[in-house]
XYZ file of C-alpha atoms in Angstrom:
157
model
C 14.836 0.470 -11.020
C 16.280 -0.535 -14.377
C 13.481 -2.687 -15.732
C 11.786 -1.914 -19.019
C 8.308 -1.360 -17.654
C 6.736 -1.610 -21.099
C 7.163 -5.371 -20.670
C 5.497 -7.667 -18.178
C 7.295 -8.361 -14.903
C 7.257 -11.921 -13.596
C 8.509 -13.373 -10.308
C 11.929 -14.059 -11.823
C 12.294 -10.418 -12.899
C 11.753 -8.987 -9.437
C 14.860 -8.121 -7.463
C 15.404 -7.276 -3.827
C 15.604 -3.497 -3.703
C 13.196 -2.780 -6.581
C 11.468 0.361 -5.345
C 8.679 2.564 -6.648
C 7.155 5.845 -5.478
C 3.515 6.722 -6.129
C 1.819 9.997 -6.846
C 0.183 11.779 -3.924
C -3.417 12.030 -2.802
C -4.924 14.533 -0.389
C -7.282 13.166 2.264
C -10.513 15.161 2.338
C -13.474 15.405 4.661
C -15.524 13.742 1.906
C -13.121 10.769 1.950
C -13.672 10.278 5.673
C -17.456 10.656 5.436
C -17.605 8.272 2.458
C -15.375 5.718 4.196
C -17.582 5.860 7.309
C -20.639 5.210 5.160
C -18.975 2.429 3.205
C -17.663 0.591 6.262
C -20.289 1.512 8.843
C -17.514 2.839 11.107
C -18.989 6.049 12.505
C -16.513 6.301 15.387
C -16.726 9.839 16.768
C -12.964 10.352 16.336
C -13.696 10.379 12.610
C -17.171 11.874 12.392
C -17.675 14.345 15.256
C -15.577 17.525 15.007
C -16.398 18.672 18.552
C -15.588 15.302 20.122
C -12.385 15.000 18.072
C -11.065 18.293 19.489
C -10.076 16.182 22.505
C -8.238 13.592 20.383
C -4.471 13.190 20.119
C -4.531 15.405 17.022
C -7.114 17.913 18.225
C -9.285 17.268 15.208
C -10.974 14.473 13.268
C -8.688 11.671 12.148
C -8.910 9.547 9.048
C -9.900 5.963 9.823
C -6.708 3.909 10.123
C -7.820 1.633 7.315
C -8.500 4.552 4.952
C -4.829 5.372 4.184
C -4.036 1.649 4.018
C -6.823 1.186 1.490
C -5.780 4.260 -0.480
C -2.180 3.007 -0.488
C -3.349 0.028 -2.507
C -4.915 2.332 -5.080
C -1.858 4.592 -5.183
C 0.414 1.595 -5.794
C -1.801 0.296 -8.615
C -1.173 3.577 -10.457
C 2.616 2.993 -10.584
C 4.332 1.665 -13.682
C 5.797 -1.209 -11.645
C 2.337 -2.416 -10.673
C 1.091 -2.013 -14.238
C 3.928 -4.239 -15.457
C 3.296 -6.962 -12.856
C -0.504 -6.771 -12.714
C -1.195 -9.761 -14.961
C 1.142 -11.900 -12.837
C -0.410 -11.100 -9.437
C -2.158 -14.240 -8.260
C -3.085 -13.561 -4.623
C -2.576 -11.315 -1.638
C -1.563 -13.693 1.152
C -0.612 -11.580 4.156
C -0.495 -8.044 5.537
C 1.488 -7.063 8.639
C 0.717 -3.398 9.313
C 1.664 -0.613 11.743
C -0.138 2.674 12.285
C 2.504 5.200 13.304
C 0.915 8.672 13.095
C -2.609 9.956 12.560
C -3.679 11.050 9.094
C -5.750 14.226 9.111
C -8.070 16.025 6.743
C -5.802 17.947 4.361
C -2.839 15.565 4.630
C -1.381 14.455 1.308
C -0.094 10.901 1.346
C 2.067 8.952 -1.065
C 3.435 5.406 -1.081
C 6.906 3.972 -1.427
C 6.984 0.236 -2.041
C 10.082 -1.947 -2.158
C 10.726 -5.635 -2.804
C 12.395 -6.876 0.390
C 12.133 -10.658 0.072
C 11.467 -13.368 -2.489
C 10.692 -16.970 -1.692
C 10.373 -19.903 -4.041
C 9.538 -22.726 -1.627
C 8.204 -24.975 -4.372
C 10.288 -24.558 -7.532
C 7.854 -26.811 -9.432
C 5.039 -24.341 -8.708
C 4.084 -21.682 -11.234
C 4.234 -18.985 -8.494
C 6.641 -17.522 -5.979
C 6.017 -15.329 -2.938
C 7.204 -11.723 -2.883
C 7.309 -9.557 0.229
C 6.958 -5.823 -0.279
C 7.651 -3.140 2.295
C 4.980 -0.496 1.790
C 5.449 2.854 3.502
C 2.901 5.663 3.534
C 4.320 9.162 3.991
C 2.509 12.424 4.626
C 3.402 15.745 2.999
C 6.043 16.404 5.685
C 7.884 13.178 4.848
C 6.730 11.526 8.068
C 5.919 7.828 8.036
C 2.249 7.516 8.952
C 1.789 3.808 8.229
C 4.086 0.983 7.211
C 4.024 -2.730 6.783
C 4.782 -5.827 4.813
C 2.539 -7.101 2.075
C 3.035 -10.615 0.745
C 1.751 -11.666 -2.650
C 1.936 -14.699 -4.888
C 3.392 -13.709 -8.255
C 3.355 -15.929 -11.329
C 6.575 -17.206 -12.850
C 7.346 -17.279 -16.550
C 5.153 -19.858 -18.299
C 6.883 -23.204 -18.786
């Protein structure tokens, strides 16, 4: 990406192919326990070590929504997000796939790329940007992936 990220990024500045990679974050047992408490999702696949021995991974799994939620936080820490933050108007759609389980001890990171821009109403002060967000584990495997659509403000008129 060739943008000067010290400046603000508006809809017009975004280009198909803009891509950013986040730092990593290791999923801990405390994350899973806290997420269960926060959401009320005490599914035994996440909270019962003995029961989870019979799961597809042979151990407790992170809730599917936990890495998705953390991916949002990881993206907000990127310089690209920092430069566009003031222009983000609304999250409008998420289309998401869960490809592999995330386990205690896995370290995830996010790659996010602009894959589509739409300006259906040129008179509007916003356009729609579609991002492809991919969550990888420490082995480079895709664990989750999907499209995130947001309304992004245009340059002030």
